[in-house]
Amino acid sequence: MAFRNARDQTVASVDFAKLAQGILHQRFVRACVYELAFAYMVGVLASVNLSRGLLSLPFALLSFRTLAYTVVSYAIGIAVLFLHVHFFQVTRATYGSHFPRLQRLLRNPTNTGMVVGTYVVLSQAMFVVHGWMFGGRNTYMWLYPEGQHGPPQLNPGWLASWVLATALGAGYGAQLVMDERLQLTFPSIEQNRVYALKDRVPTSVSRAFAYASSLVSRFWAVYFIFGWGVYRTVCGILARLTTTTYSYGVGNPLFSLGGVVFWLHSSTLMVLTWELAHQLFEVIATEPTHINKLSSDSNRCLINGLKHSGNELIQHLAYQELYRLAEFSTEQRSDVFADIDRPDGTVWKQVSTQCIGVIRAATSQLQAQHKAATAAKSSAKKAEDTASAAPKPAEPAIPLRKVGGAPMSDIFQKNLKDSTTTIAKPKTPTVSTQELFEPEAQGLEKYVLTMLRDTLVQSKLGQRVLTYSLRARSTTAFANFQLQVWAVRSLVRLVECSLEEDRYGVVQGDITAILETLFAYLAALEKCLVTLDSGNNGVKAFNVQTTARQPLMMAQVVRNSIYIFTTSFYVHLESMKLSPELGRRLQPFADFKA
């Protein structure tokens, strides 16, 4: 309630970053409360006895088992929240290879190891508690088939559960990194926090069950083949420490229906706990903040947020506020246009400068990338022309053909093998390091990818994999893709609304610069798309769904924004003093043919 009341008050600070950090801290505290509700839900699901139907629900709501499971699930959920706080990402890293998922694992091995290791530890802890409550014989590490005074036997059910818990934690942590799920996704619409979480709960439940059932089925198949070897190896190691025996005489855990159900039940609840914590963090981290309303000087506070460079999340929250201000708040837009008495320029000028700077930075990166690609293509063509200009060796005579069309040499295969004159076979094309991954790969990532390439090119199957597999490439210019979308849309929306809300005409002098910036960015995007659709970087070489997705979406955003400007200023286009080049570019949009 304190924070809700604070939204109606103002503070003297204009430090957007400081206010944002305070709000994010308050949100994290509230997330801990929401996590308690999620943990209780998991505890109830764990205690429900399906064989008794709905009659077991009242007992599950108040049982000691539910309380104990809630405590454990809550502790694990809080650990996942802290994990996301330390390892979340706002901007995307750049990847380019045949194996982008592997690249994400190797790009930062320390972080990957910490994420995977954390989930393995959490998985082991959850399995211990679940086994203590529901596991039966899978809970005990040792069995005594000859009595308490006889030699102990390692429980195969416990070992299989321990291996499954390790595989579950390692697999989930690795998938989290490979699928970029630590990358924050900002919502397209603002929604109440409770409703946003409510909409994500069914998805989390279905995803948890799908992941757990898939993992358990794969584990069953793999452990069926290698389980006996794993069991004997572990027993051999333990035999050096204590007297033990190894035998599946007490029953193979893979053929125990109760054991398989225990694995599926515990795995589903475990993944559900992780999924709910993951969704909760994303909601609280990406929810609009309304920070500028808390400051006594909202415009100065917003500008400070747009200029902030120390924390990517805070800068994104500032641009998110600007976008919402431009789209929905008439009062704040008018305040931006009317605030002209500033020593460092009008508020509109400072806001537009920051947005134009984001767009121009992306344009420069795309232009530099296109220039490098053109230079590489020109060098390759020069080398090809030089090779074609060299004198060619005499070609062997074309062999005579039989009536059926087969070469006559097929009849004399034996003589050809004995002959000293051999026909050179075409060399199998090899894949260079540059073709397998981009130059930014360094350290362990480069070492593993190079070793993988050297292994694949040694076999025909590996060469086929490299030849026909589709590459996926992300471009550095789109690392802050969401920021660019907000910058473009906010800028054009403010220009559109200036027709009625700009009483002092502060926007009119910047319209030409804004249009030139948008057209320059659109031209760079179109060149990027042409590069992807032609030559060695075309459809046959790249996974277009991954590679062309970002420039295609951004080009659509820019085109739509230019159309918004054209339709809004349609009756004023003739009276605007635009350069001939800018008029030529704007004409297709005025004719609705762009």
Coordinates of C-alpha atoms in Angstrom, one line a residue, residues 133-354:
M133 CA 7.3 -37.4 1.4
F134 CA 6.3 -39.7 -1.5
G135 CA 9.2 -41.8 -2.6
G136 CA 9.0 -45.0 -0.5
R137 CA 12.0 -47.2 -1.3
N138 CA 13.5 -44.6 -3.7
T139 CA 14.2 -42.4 -0.6
Y140 CA 16.8 -44.7 0.9
M141 CA 20.4 -44.9 -0.4
W142 CA 21.1 -48.3 1.1
L143 CA 19.2 -51.5 1.3
Y144 CA 19.9 -54.5 3.6
P145 CA 18.6 -57.6 1.8
E146 CA 20.5 -59.9 4.4
G147 CA 19.4 -57.9 7.4
Q148 CA 20.7 -54.9 9.2
H149 CA 23.9 -56.6 10.1
G150 CA 24.6 -57.8 6.6
P151 CA 26.5 -55.9 3.8
P152 CA 24.5 -53.0 2.5
Q153 CA 23.4 -52.8 -1.1
L154 CA 23.1 -49.6 -3.1
N155 CA 19.5 -48.9 -3.8
P156 CA 19.1 -48.8 -7.6
G157 CA 15.9 -46.8 -7.3
W158 CA 17.7 -44.1 -5.3
L159 CA 20.6 -44.0 -7.8
A160 CA 18.2 -43.7 -10.8
S161 CA 16.3 -40.9 -9.0
W162 CA 19.6 -39.1 -8.3
V163 CA 20.7 -39.4 -11.9
L164 CA 17.3 -38.2 -13.1
A165 CA 17.5 -35.2 -10.8
T166 CA 20.9 -34.3 -12.1
A167 CA 19.7 -34.6 -15.7
L168 CA 16.6 -32.6 -15.0
G169 CA 18.5 -29.7 -13.4
A170 CA 21.3 -29.7 -16.0
G171 CA 18.9 -30.0 -18.9
Y172 CA 16.6 -27.2 -17.8
G173 CA 19.4 -24.8 -17.0
A174 CA 21.1 -25.5 -20.3
Q175 CA 17.8 -25.0 -22.2
L176 CA 17.2 -21.8 -20.3
V177 CA 20.5 -20.5 -21.8
M178 CA 20.2 -22.0 -25.2
D179 CA 16.6 -20.7 -25.8
E180 CA 17.5 -17.2 -24.4
R181 CA 14.8 -17.4 -21.8
L182 CA 16.9 -15.2 -19.5
Q183 CA 16.3 -12.5 -22.1
L184 CA 13.5 -10.2 -20.9
T185 CA 10.5 -9.8 -23.2
F186 CA 8.6 -6.6 -22.7
P187 CA 4.8 -6.7 -23.0
S188 CA 3.1 -5.0 -25.9
I189 CA 0.2 -3.9 -23.7
E190 CA 0.0 -2.8 -20.0
Q191 CA -1.9 -5.3 -17.9
N192 CA -2.7 -5.6 -14.2
R193 CA 0.0 -7.7 -12.5
V194 CA -2.4 -10.2 -11.2
Y195 CA -4.1 -10.7 -14.6
A196 CA -0.7 -10.9 -16.3
L197 CA 0.4 -13.7 -13.9
K198 CA -3.0 -15.4 -14.1
D199 CA -2.6 -15.6 -17.9
R200 CA 0.8 -17.2 -17.6
V201 CA -0.1 -20.0 -15.1
P202 CA -1.8 -22.4 -17.6
T203 CA 1.1 -22.0 -19.9
S204 CA 3.5 -22.8 -17.1
V205 CA 1.6 -25.9 -16.1
S206 CA 1.4 -27.3 -19.6
R207 CA 5.1 -26.5 -20.3
A208 CA 6.1 -28.1 -17.0
F209 CA 4.2 -31.3 -17.7
A210 CA 5.4 -31.5 -21.3
Y211 CA 9.1 -31.0 -20.3
A212 CA 8.9 -33.4 -17.4
S213 CA 7.2 -36.2 -19.4
S214 CA 9.6 -35.8 -22.3
L215 CA 12.6 -35.9 -20.0
V216 CA 11.4 -38.9 -18.1
S217 CA 10.7 -40.9 -21.3
R218 CA 14.1 -40.1 -22.7
F219 CA 15.7 -40.9 -19.4
W220 CA 14.0 -44.2 -19.3
A221 CA 15.3 -45.2 -22.7
V222 CA 18.9 -44.1 -22.0
Y223 CA 19.0 -45.5 -18.5
F224 CA 17.7 -48.8 -19.9
I225 CA 20.8 -49.1 -22.0
F226 CA 23.4 -47.6 -19.7
G227 CA 21.8 -47.9 -16.2
W228 CA 23.5 -51.2 -15.3
G229 CA 26.9 -49.8 -16.2
V230 CA 26.3 -46.7 -14.1
Y231 CA 25.1 -48.8 -11.2
R232 CA 28.2 -51.0 -11.3
T233 CA 30.5 -48.0 -11.7
V234 CA 29.1 -46.2 -8.6
C235 CA 29.1 -49.4 -6.6
G236 CA 32.8 -50.0 -7.6
I237 CA 33.7 -46.5 -6.3
L238 CA 31.7 -46.9 -3.1
A239 CA 33.3 -50.4 -2.5
R240 CA 36.6 -48.7 -1.9
L241 CA 34.9 -46.8 1.0
T242 CA 32.6 -49.4 2.5
T243 CA 31.5 -53.0 2.0
T244 CA 28.6 -53.1 -0.5
T245 CA 27.1 -55.3 -3.1
Y246 CA 25.6 -54.5 -6.5
S247 CA 22.6 -56.3 -7.9
Y248 CA 19.3 -55.6 -9.5
G249 CA 17.9 -58.5 -7.5
V250 CA 15.7 -56.2 -5.5
G251 CA 14.0 -55.0 -8.7
N252 CA 15.0 -52.8 -11.7
P253 CA 13.6 -49.3 -11.0
L254 CA 12.7 -48.8 -14.6
F255 CA 10.1 -51.6 -14.5
S256 CA 8.5 -50.2 -11.3
L257 CA 5.3 -48.4 -12.2
G258 CA 5.3 -46.6 -8.8
G259 CA 8.9 -45.5 -9.4
V260 CA 8.1 -44.0 -12.9
V261 CA 5.0 -42.2 -11.5
F262 CA 7.2 -40.9 -8.7
W263 CA 9.7 -39.5 -11.2
L264 CA 7.0 -37.9 -13.4
H265 CA 5.2 -36.4 -10.4
S266 CA 8.3 -34.9 -8.8
S267 CA 9.7 -33.7 -12.1
T268 CA 6.5 -31.9 -13.1
L269 CA 6.2 -30.2 -9.7
M270 CA 9.8 -29.2 -9.8
V271 CA 9.7 -27.7 -13.3
L272 CA 6.4 -26.0 -12.4
T273 CA 8.1 -24.3 -9.5
W274 CA 10.9 -23.0 -11.7
E275 CA 8.5 -21.9 -14.5
L276 CA 6.3 -19.9 -12.2
A277 CA 9.3 -18.1 -10.7
H278 CA 10.6 -17.4 -14.1
Q279 CA 7.3 -15.9 -15.3
L280 CA 7.0 -13.9 -12.1
F281 CA 10.4 -12.3 -12.5
E282 CA 9.7 -11.4 -16.1
V283 CA 6.4 -9.7 -15.2
I284 CA 7.8 -7.6 -12.4
A285 CA 10.9 -6.6 -14.4
T286 CA 9.2 -5.5 -17.5
E287 CA 6.0 -3.9 -16.1
P288 CA 5.8 -0.2 -16.9
T289 CA 7.1 1.9 -14.0
H290 CA 5.5 5.4 -14.3
I291 CA 8.6 6.9 -12.7
N292 CA 8.4 10.3 -14.3
K293 CA 5.1 10.9 -12.5
L294 CA 6.9 10.4 -9.1
S295 CA 9.3 13.3 -9.8
S296 CA 8.6 16.9 -9.2
D297 CA 10.2 17.6 -12.6
S298 CA 8.9 14.7 -14.7
N299 CA 10.4 15.9 -18.0
R300 CA 13.9 16.3 -16.5
C301 CA 13.6 12.9 -14.9
L302 CA 12.5 11.2 -18.1
I303 CA 15.4 12.8 -20.1
N304 CA 17.9 11.6 -17.5
G305 CA 16.4 8.1 -17.9
L306 CA 16.8 8.3 -21.7
K307 CA 20.4 9.3 -21.3
H308 CA 21.2 6.7 -18.7
S309 CA 23.9 4.2 -19.9
G310 CA 24.9 2.3 -16.8
N311 CA 22.0 -0.1 -16.6
E312 CA 20.3 -1.4 -19.7
L313 CA 17.1 -2.3 -17.9
I314 CA 16.7 1.2 -16.5
Q315 CA 17.3 2.7 -20.0
H316 CA 14.7 0.4 -21.5
L317 CA 12.2 1.3 -18.7
A318 CA 12.8 5.0 -19.6
Y319 CA 12.1 4.4 -23.3
Q320 CA 9.1 2.3 -22.4
E321 CA 7.7 5.3 -20.4
L322 CA 8.4 7.6 -23.3
Y323 CA 6.5 5.3 -25.6
R324 CA 3.5 5.1 -23.3
L325 CA 3.6 8.9 -22.8
A326 CA 3.6 9.5 -26.5
E327 CA 0.8 7.0 -27.2
F328 CA -1.7 7.5 -24.4
S329 CA -1.0 10.7 -22.3
T330 CA -2.3 13.9 -23.9
E331 CA -1.4 15.9 -20.8
Q332 CA 2.2 14.7 -20.7
R333 CA 2.7 15.1 -24.4
S334 CA 1.5 18.7 -24.2
D335 CA 3.8 19.3 -21.3
V336 CA 6.8 18.0 -23.4
F337 CA 5.9 20.4 -26.2
A338 CA 5.3 23.4 -23.9
D339 CA 8.5 22.9 -21.8
I340 CA 10.7 25.3 -23.8
D341 CA 12.5 27.3 -21.0
R342 CA 15.4 25.0 -20.4
P343 CA 19.1 26.0 -20.4
D344 CA 20.1 22.9 -22.3
G345 CA 17.4 23.2 -24.9
T346 CA 13.7 22.4 -25.1
V347 CA 12.4 19.1 -23.7
W348 CA 11.2 18.1 -27.2
K349 CA 14.7 18.8 -28.6
Q350 CA 16.4 16.6 -26.0
V351 CA 13.9 13.8 -26.4
S352 CA 14.1 13.8 -30.2
T353 CA 17.9 13.9 -30.0
Q354 CA 18.0 10.8 -27.9

